[in-house]
Amino acid sequence: EVQLVESGGGLVQPGGSLRLSCVASGFTFSNYGMTWVRQAPGKGLEWVSSIYPSTSTSYAGSVKGRFTISRDNAKNTLYLQLNSLKTEDTAMYYCALGTSKNPETRGLGTQVTVSS
């Protein structure tokens, strides 16, 4: 059974940083691309970033240059470093299996709130 467990969210001031983690189990992590998506209150799911088995990466324009996706295959863990946070980054962040921009297999999420 695939399990994805996110952590690391919290309340941060604008301009601050957070590091999100996602521990994966139930599949061979190193063989799969992985994705972060987010959902702000009252809005639809938004693709944030993906990382491929080759470790190449892609980012949404709204986060490029501020967020960094990475993976540690030895720890079956996906990361998202969030820097220069803005209020519009406030959302529930989900880790997902695969590289679809609308992934079906996601964790329960971790809340990021950016507010002064």
C-alpha positions as a printed Julia matrix, in Angstrom:
116×3 Matrix{Float64}:
   0.0    0.0     0.0
   1.36   3.39   -1.0
   1.75   5.8     1.9
   2.9    9.41    1.71
   3.3   11.34    4.96
   4.04  15.06    4.83
   5.44  17.21    7.62
   7.16  20.53    8.19
   4.36  22.99    7.64
   3.58  25.84   10.01
   3.01  29.53   10.47
   5.71  31.8     9.07
   6.04  35.51    8.39
   6.32  36.86    4.84
   9.89  36.47    3.64
  10.44  33.46    5.86
  11.37  29.88    5.04
  10.12  26.38    5.67
  11.25  22.91    4.68
   8.59  20.35    3.92
   9.28  16.62    4.01
   7.39  13.63    2.68
   8.23  10.1     3.74
   7.15   7.5     1.2
   6.52   3.79    1.59
   4.86   0.92   -0.24
   6.69   1.34   -3.54
  10.24   1.61   -4.91
  10.73   5.32   -4.3
  13.83   5.73   -6.45
  11.98   4.48   -9.55
   9.31   7.16   -9.53
   8.98  10.82  -10.18
   7.41  12.77   -7.33
   5.42  15.96   -7.14
   4.3   18.68   -4.76
   0.9   20.26   -5.26
  -0.97  22.75   -3.09
  -4.52  23.92   -2.48
  -5.33  27.33   -1.08
  -8.63  27.94    0.73
 -11.49  28.12   -1.76
  -9.25  27.36   -4.74
  -8.42  24.36   -6.87
  -5.38  22.13   -6.79
  -2.23  23.85   -8.05
   0.86  22.02   -9.3
   4.01  23.35   -7.61
   6.98  21.21   -8.62
   8.08  17.78   -9.81
  11.29  15.79   -9.59
  12.1   12.86  -11.86
  14.03   9.68  -11.11
  16.95  11.28  -12.91
  16.62  14.14  -10.36
  15.81  16.69  -13.05
  13.22  19.17  -11.78
  10.46  21.48  -12.94
   8.63  24.33  -11.2
   5.53  26.42  -11.57
   6.3   29.97  -12.58
   4.85  31.32   -9.34
   7.47  29.51   -7.22
  10.48  29.27   -9.53
  13.55  30.77   -7.89
  11.99  30.58   -4.43
  11.2   26.88   -3.92
  13.55  23.92   -4.34
  12.45  20.31   -4.69
  14.85  17.5    -3.82
  14.86  13.84   -2.87
  16.87  11.41   -0.74
  16.35   7.95   -2.19
  18.21   6.31    0.69
  15.62   7.74    3.08
  12.6    7.41    0.77
  12.01  11.09    1.41
  10.94  13.99   -0.78
  11.62  17.58    0.25
  10.42  21.05   -0.68
  12.44  24.03    0.53
  10.27  27.14    0.6
  12.11  30.47    0.7
  10.98  34.09    0.39
   7.47  33.05    1.3
   4.53  35.25    0.34
   1.02  35.41    1.74
  -0.24  33.88   -1.49
   1.79  30.75   -0.73
  -0.64  29.95    2.08
  -2.12  26.54    1.29
  -2.26  22.89    2.18
   0.77  21.26    0.56
   0.54  17.68   -0.67
   3.19  15.22   -1.72
   2.14  13.04   -4.66
   3.32   9.95   -6.5
   4.25  10.55  -10.12
   4.67  13.7   -12.18
   1.12  14.44  -13.22
  -0.03  18.0   -12.61
  -3.26  16.54  -11.22
  -2.04  13.52   -9.28
  -4.41  10.97   -7.81
  -2.17   9.48   -5.15
  -1.39  12.07   -2.49
  -0.71  12.28    1.21
  -2.93  14.02    3.75
  -0.99  17.25    3.46
   0.78  19.77    5.66
  -0.54  23.29    6.19
   1.62  26.3     5.35
   0.36  29.67    6.54
   2.22  32.85    5.65
   1.05  35.79    7.7
   2.42  38.72    9.68
